XYZ file of C-alpha atoms in Angstrom:
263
model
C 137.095 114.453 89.148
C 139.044 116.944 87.082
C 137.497 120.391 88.814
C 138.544 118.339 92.189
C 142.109 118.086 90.864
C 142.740 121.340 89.359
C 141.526 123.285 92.631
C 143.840 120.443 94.657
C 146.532 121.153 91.948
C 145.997 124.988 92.820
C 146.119 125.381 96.017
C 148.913 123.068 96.694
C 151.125 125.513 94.458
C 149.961 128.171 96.662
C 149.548 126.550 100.107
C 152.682 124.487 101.514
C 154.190 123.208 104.988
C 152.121 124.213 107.979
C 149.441 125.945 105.676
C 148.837 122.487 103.948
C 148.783 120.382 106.769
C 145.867 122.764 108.214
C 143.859 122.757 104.796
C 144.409 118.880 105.227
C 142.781 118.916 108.918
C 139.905 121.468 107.970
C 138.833 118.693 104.864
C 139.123 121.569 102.238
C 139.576 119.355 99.225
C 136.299 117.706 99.477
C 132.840 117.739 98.197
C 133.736 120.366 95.544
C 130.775 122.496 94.297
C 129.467 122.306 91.156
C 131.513 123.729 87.903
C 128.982 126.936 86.617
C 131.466 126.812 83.410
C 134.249 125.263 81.771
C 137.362 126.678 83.460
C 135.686 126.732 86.311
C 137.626 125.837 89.393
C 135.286 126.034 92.588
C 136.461 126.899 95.908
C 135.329 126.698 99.484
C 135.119 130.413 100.989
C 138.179 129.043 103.098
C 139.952 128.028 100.718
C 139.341 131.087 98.709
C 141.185 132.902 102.135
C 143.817 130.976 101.331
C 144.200 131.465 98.085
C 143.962 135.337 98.067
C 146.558 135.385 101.238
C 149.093 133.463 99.442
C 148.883 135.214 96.304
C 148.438 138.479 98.136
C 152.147 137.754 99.859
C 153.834 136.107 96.516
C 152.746 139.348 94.643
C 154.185 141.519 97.117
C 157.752 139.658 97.186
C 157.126 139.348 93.424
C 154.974 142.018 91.807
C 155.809 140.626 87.987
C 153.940 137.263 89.114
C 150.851 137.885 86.942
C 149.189 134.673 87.920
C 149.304 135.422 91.203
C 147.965 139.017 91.190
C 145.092 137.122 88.615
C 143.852 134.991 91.426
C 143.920 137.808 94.098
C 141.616 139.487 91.699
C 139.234 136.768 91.581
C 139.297 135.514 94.823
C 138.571 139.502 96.015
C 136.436 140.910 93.474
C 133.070 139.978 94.257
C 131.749 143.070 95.095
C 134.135 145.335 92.775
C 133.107 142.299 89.824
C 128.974 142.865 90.453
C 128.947 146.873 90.994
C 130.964 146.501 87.258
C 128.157 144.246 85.797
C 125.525 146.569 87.263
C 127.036 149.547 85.701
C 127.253 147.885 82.340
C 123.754 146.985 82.984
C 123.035 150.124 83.447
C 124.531 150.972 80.045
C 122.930 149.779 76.477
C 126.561 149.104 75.205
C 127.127 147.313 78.351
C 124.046 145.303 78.040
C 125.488 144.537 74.691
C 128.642 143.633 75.778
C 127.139 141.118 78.269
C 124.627 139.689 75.898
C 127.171 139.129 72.767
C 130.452 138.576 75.062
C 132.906 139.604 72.819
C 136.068 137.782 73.473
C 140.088 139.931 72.371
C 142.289 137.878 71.076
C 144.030 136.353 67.747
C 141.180 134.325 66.663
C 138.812 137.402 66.555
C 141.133 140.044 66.000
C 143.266 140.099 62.757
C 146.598 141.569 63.889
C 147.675 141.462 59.965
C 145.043 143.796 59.147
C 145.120 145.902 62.505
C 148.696 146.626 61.184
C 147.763 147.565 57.921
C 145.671 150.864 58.948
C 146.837 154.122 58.971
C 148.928 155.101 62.350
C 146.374 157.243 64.103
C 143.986 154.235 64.330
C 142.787 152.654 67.037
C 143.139 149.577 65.880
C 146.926 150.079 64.687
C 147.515 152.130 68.351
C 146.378 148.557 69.814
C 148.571 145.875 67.347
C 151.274 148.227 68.111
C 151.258 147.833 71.393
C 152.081 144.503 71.415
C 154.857 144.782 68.760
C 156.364 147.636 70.492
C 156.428 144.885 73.656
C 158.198 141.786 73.037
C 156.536 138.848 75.057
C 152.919 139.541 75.384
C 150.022 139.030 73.134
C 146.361 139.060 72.738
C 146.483 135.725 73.621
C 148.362 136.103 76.885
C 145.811 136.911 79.352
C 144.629 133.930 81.516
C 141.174 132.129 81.555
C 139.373 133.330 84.258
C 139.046 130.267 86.858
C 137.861 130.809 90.438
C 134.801 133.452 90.196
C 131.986 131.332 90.927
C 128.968 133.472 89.149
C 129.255 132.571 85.754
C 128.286 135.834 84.546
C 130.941 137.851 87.116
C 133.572 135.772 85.474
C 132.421 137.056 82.015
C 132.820 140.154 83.506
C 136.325 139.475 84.990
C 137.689 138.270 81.693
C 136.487 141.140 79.678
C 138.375 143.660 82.366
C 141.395 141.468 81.569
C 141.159 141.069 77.609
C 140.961 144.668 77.469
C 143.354 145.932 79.400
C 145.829 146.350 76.683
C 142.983 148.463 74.909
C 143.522 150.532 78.051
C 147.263 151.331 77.365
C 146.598 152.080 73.859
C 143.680 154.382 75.111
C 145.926 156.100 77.995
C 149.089 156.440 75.603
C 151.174 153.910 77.846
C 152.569 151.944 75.078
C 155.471 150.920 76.612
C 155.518 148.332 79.137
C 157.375 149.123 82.442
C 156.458 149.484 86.092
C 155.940 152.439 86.030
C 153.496 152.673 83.042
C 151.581 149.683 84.570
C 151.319 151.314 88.018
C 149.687 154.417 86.366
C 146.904 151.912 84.349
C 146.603 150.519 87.260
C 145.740 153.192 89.294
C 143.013 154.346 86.307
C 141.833 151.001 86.625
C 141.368 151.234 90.591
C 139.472 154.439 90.343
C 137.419 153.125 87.759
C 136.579 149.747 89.075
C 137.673 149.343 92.531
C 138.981 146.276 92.063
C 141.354 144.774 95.031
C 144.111 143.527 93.102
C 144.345 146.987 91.173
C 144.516 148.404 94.695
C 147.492 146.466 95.473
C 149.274 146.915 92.443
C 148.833 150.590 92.713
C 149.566 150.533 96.379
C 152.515 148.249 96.712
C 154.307 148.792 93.104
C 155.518 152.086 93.439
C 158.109 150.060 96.227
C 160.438 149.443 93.247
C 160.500 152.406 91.583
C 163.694 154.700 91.903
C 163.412 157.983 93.507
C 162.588 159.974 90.687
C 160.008 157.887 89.271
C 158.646 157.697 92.824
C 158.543 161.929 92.855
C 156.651 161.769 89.003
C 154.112 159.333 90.199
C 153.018 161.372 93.481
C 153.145 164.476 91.854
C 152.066 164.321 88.273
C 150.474 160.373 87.200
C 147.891 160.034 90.544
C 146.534 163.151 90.413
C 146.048 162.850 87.117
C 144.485 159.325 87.577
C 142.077 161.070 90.415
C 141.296 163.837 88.712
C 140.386 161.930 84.971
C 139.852 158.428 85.554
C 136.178 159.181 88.018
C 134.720 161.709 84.484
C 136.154 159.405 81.672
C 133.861 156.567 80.060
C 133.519 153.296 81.962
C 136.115 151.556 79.746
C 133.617 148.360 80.759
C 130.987 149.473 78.412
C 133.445 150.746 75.252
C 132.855 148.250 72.549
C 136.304 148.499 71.452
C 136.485 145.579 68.897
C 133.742 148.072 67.057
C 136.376 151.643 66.969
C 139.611 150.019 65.721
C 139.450 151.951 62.381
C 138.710 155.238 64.001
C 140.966 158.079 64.103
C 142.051 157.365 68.250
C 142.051 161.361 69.798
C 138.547 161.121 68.615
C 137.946 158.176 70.443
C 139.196 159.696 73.417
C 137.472 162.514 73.007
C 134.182 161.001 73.360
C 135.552 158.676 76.276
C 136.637 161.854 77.482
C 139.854 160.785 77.709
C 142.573 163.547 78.800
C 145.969 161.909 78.330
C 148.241 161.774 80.809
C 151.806 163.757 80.328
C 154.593 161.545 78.307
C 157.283 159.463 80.770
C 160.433 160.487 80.827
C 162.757 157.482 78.893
């Protein structure tokens, strides 16, 4: 059946040689579970190890493989994914969020317009983003696939759709390493996530010296020190601020921006 393929499909991309010929002998491809949603790709807790070790080692030879660090994170997150949905539980904004399940991208967000507001926007810091970065999108972030809680992978999308909301919100508008290592480590501090951890870990490796020096000195401590007393981004109904003037919006996130990179 087509769930049956596309986790076959999957996992032979990830899983070759030796590793293959093992999944083979354990009978991993068979009797999948049940799909709890359409892109819904179920996997046996084995073959989830597999999964998450082979992306785990492709994004560490290859940190710009976003697919890869996208399965890590859902093979991994189940217990960073639920503590998330309890907080926004927890939250009436959050419980909004999960009841409505707002979706970011092109079909519900009118760039056009988002362009046409004045500078200091939210909404114009956001469309910006992208056409400051040649390549990416709101479209561009991948369906969520192997979380097998159908609510968790709401959850897991949503963390993904607005992570460019993040950059706009942290004043990282321009997309290099370096700027994603600092999200990243916002993100880790805020949600605990594995893959975060390894991105924040692991991608400092190719930064030069300098960069290296800035990081450890200046952009950690600031993620320790505002990422634990901001808002949980999770429960920020951004799609609802984009016309707002944006230092008030971090202001009430209370948001303390992080000191420019050097170009």
């Amino acid at each position: 059946n087509e769930p049956g393929y596309q986790r076959q499909a999957c996992l032979s991309t990830m899983a070759s040689g030796p590793v293959r010929a093992l999944a083979r002998r354990l009978s991993l491809f068979s009797g999948p579970p049940k799909p709890q949603y359409p892109s819904h790709v179920p996997l046996s807790p084995v073959q989830k190890g597999i999964m998450a070790a082979a992306s785990a080692f492709g994004a560490l030879i290859d940190p710009t493989r976003d697919d890869l660090i996208a399965n890590l994170g859902e093979t991994t997150g189940y217990f960073a994914l639920r503590s998330m949905r309890d907080r926004m539980r927890n939250d009436e904004v959050g419980r909004l969020i999960l009841r409505e399940r707002p979706r970011v991208n092109s079909k519900v967000l009118d760039m056009a317009a988002l362009a046409a507001l004045p500078h200091n926007t939210l909404g114009w810091t956001f469309q910006n983003f992208f056409t400051a970065n040649e390549g990416i999108d709101p479209d561009s972030r991948k369906q969520v696939r192997f979380v097998d809680d159908e609510e968790l992978a709401y959850v897991a999308q949503r963390y993904r759709e607005i992570h460019d909301f993040t950059h706009a919100i942290l004043g990282m508008s321009a997309i290099s390493v370096q700027a994603e290592i600092i999200v990243k480590w916002f993100e880790l501090l805020q949600t605990g996530l594995p893959m975060c951890a390894l991105s924040a870990l692991v991608g400092p490796i190719r930064l030069p010296a300098n960069e290296k020096r800035d990081l450890a000195l200046t952009y950690i401590p600031w993620a320790v020190r505002t990422a634990p007393r901001a808002h949980f981004l999770m429960t920020v109904y951004f799609e609802r601020h984009l016309t707002e003037d944006i230092d008030d919006v971090r202001r009430r996130l209370n948001i303390e921006l992080p000191p420019p990179l050097k170009s």
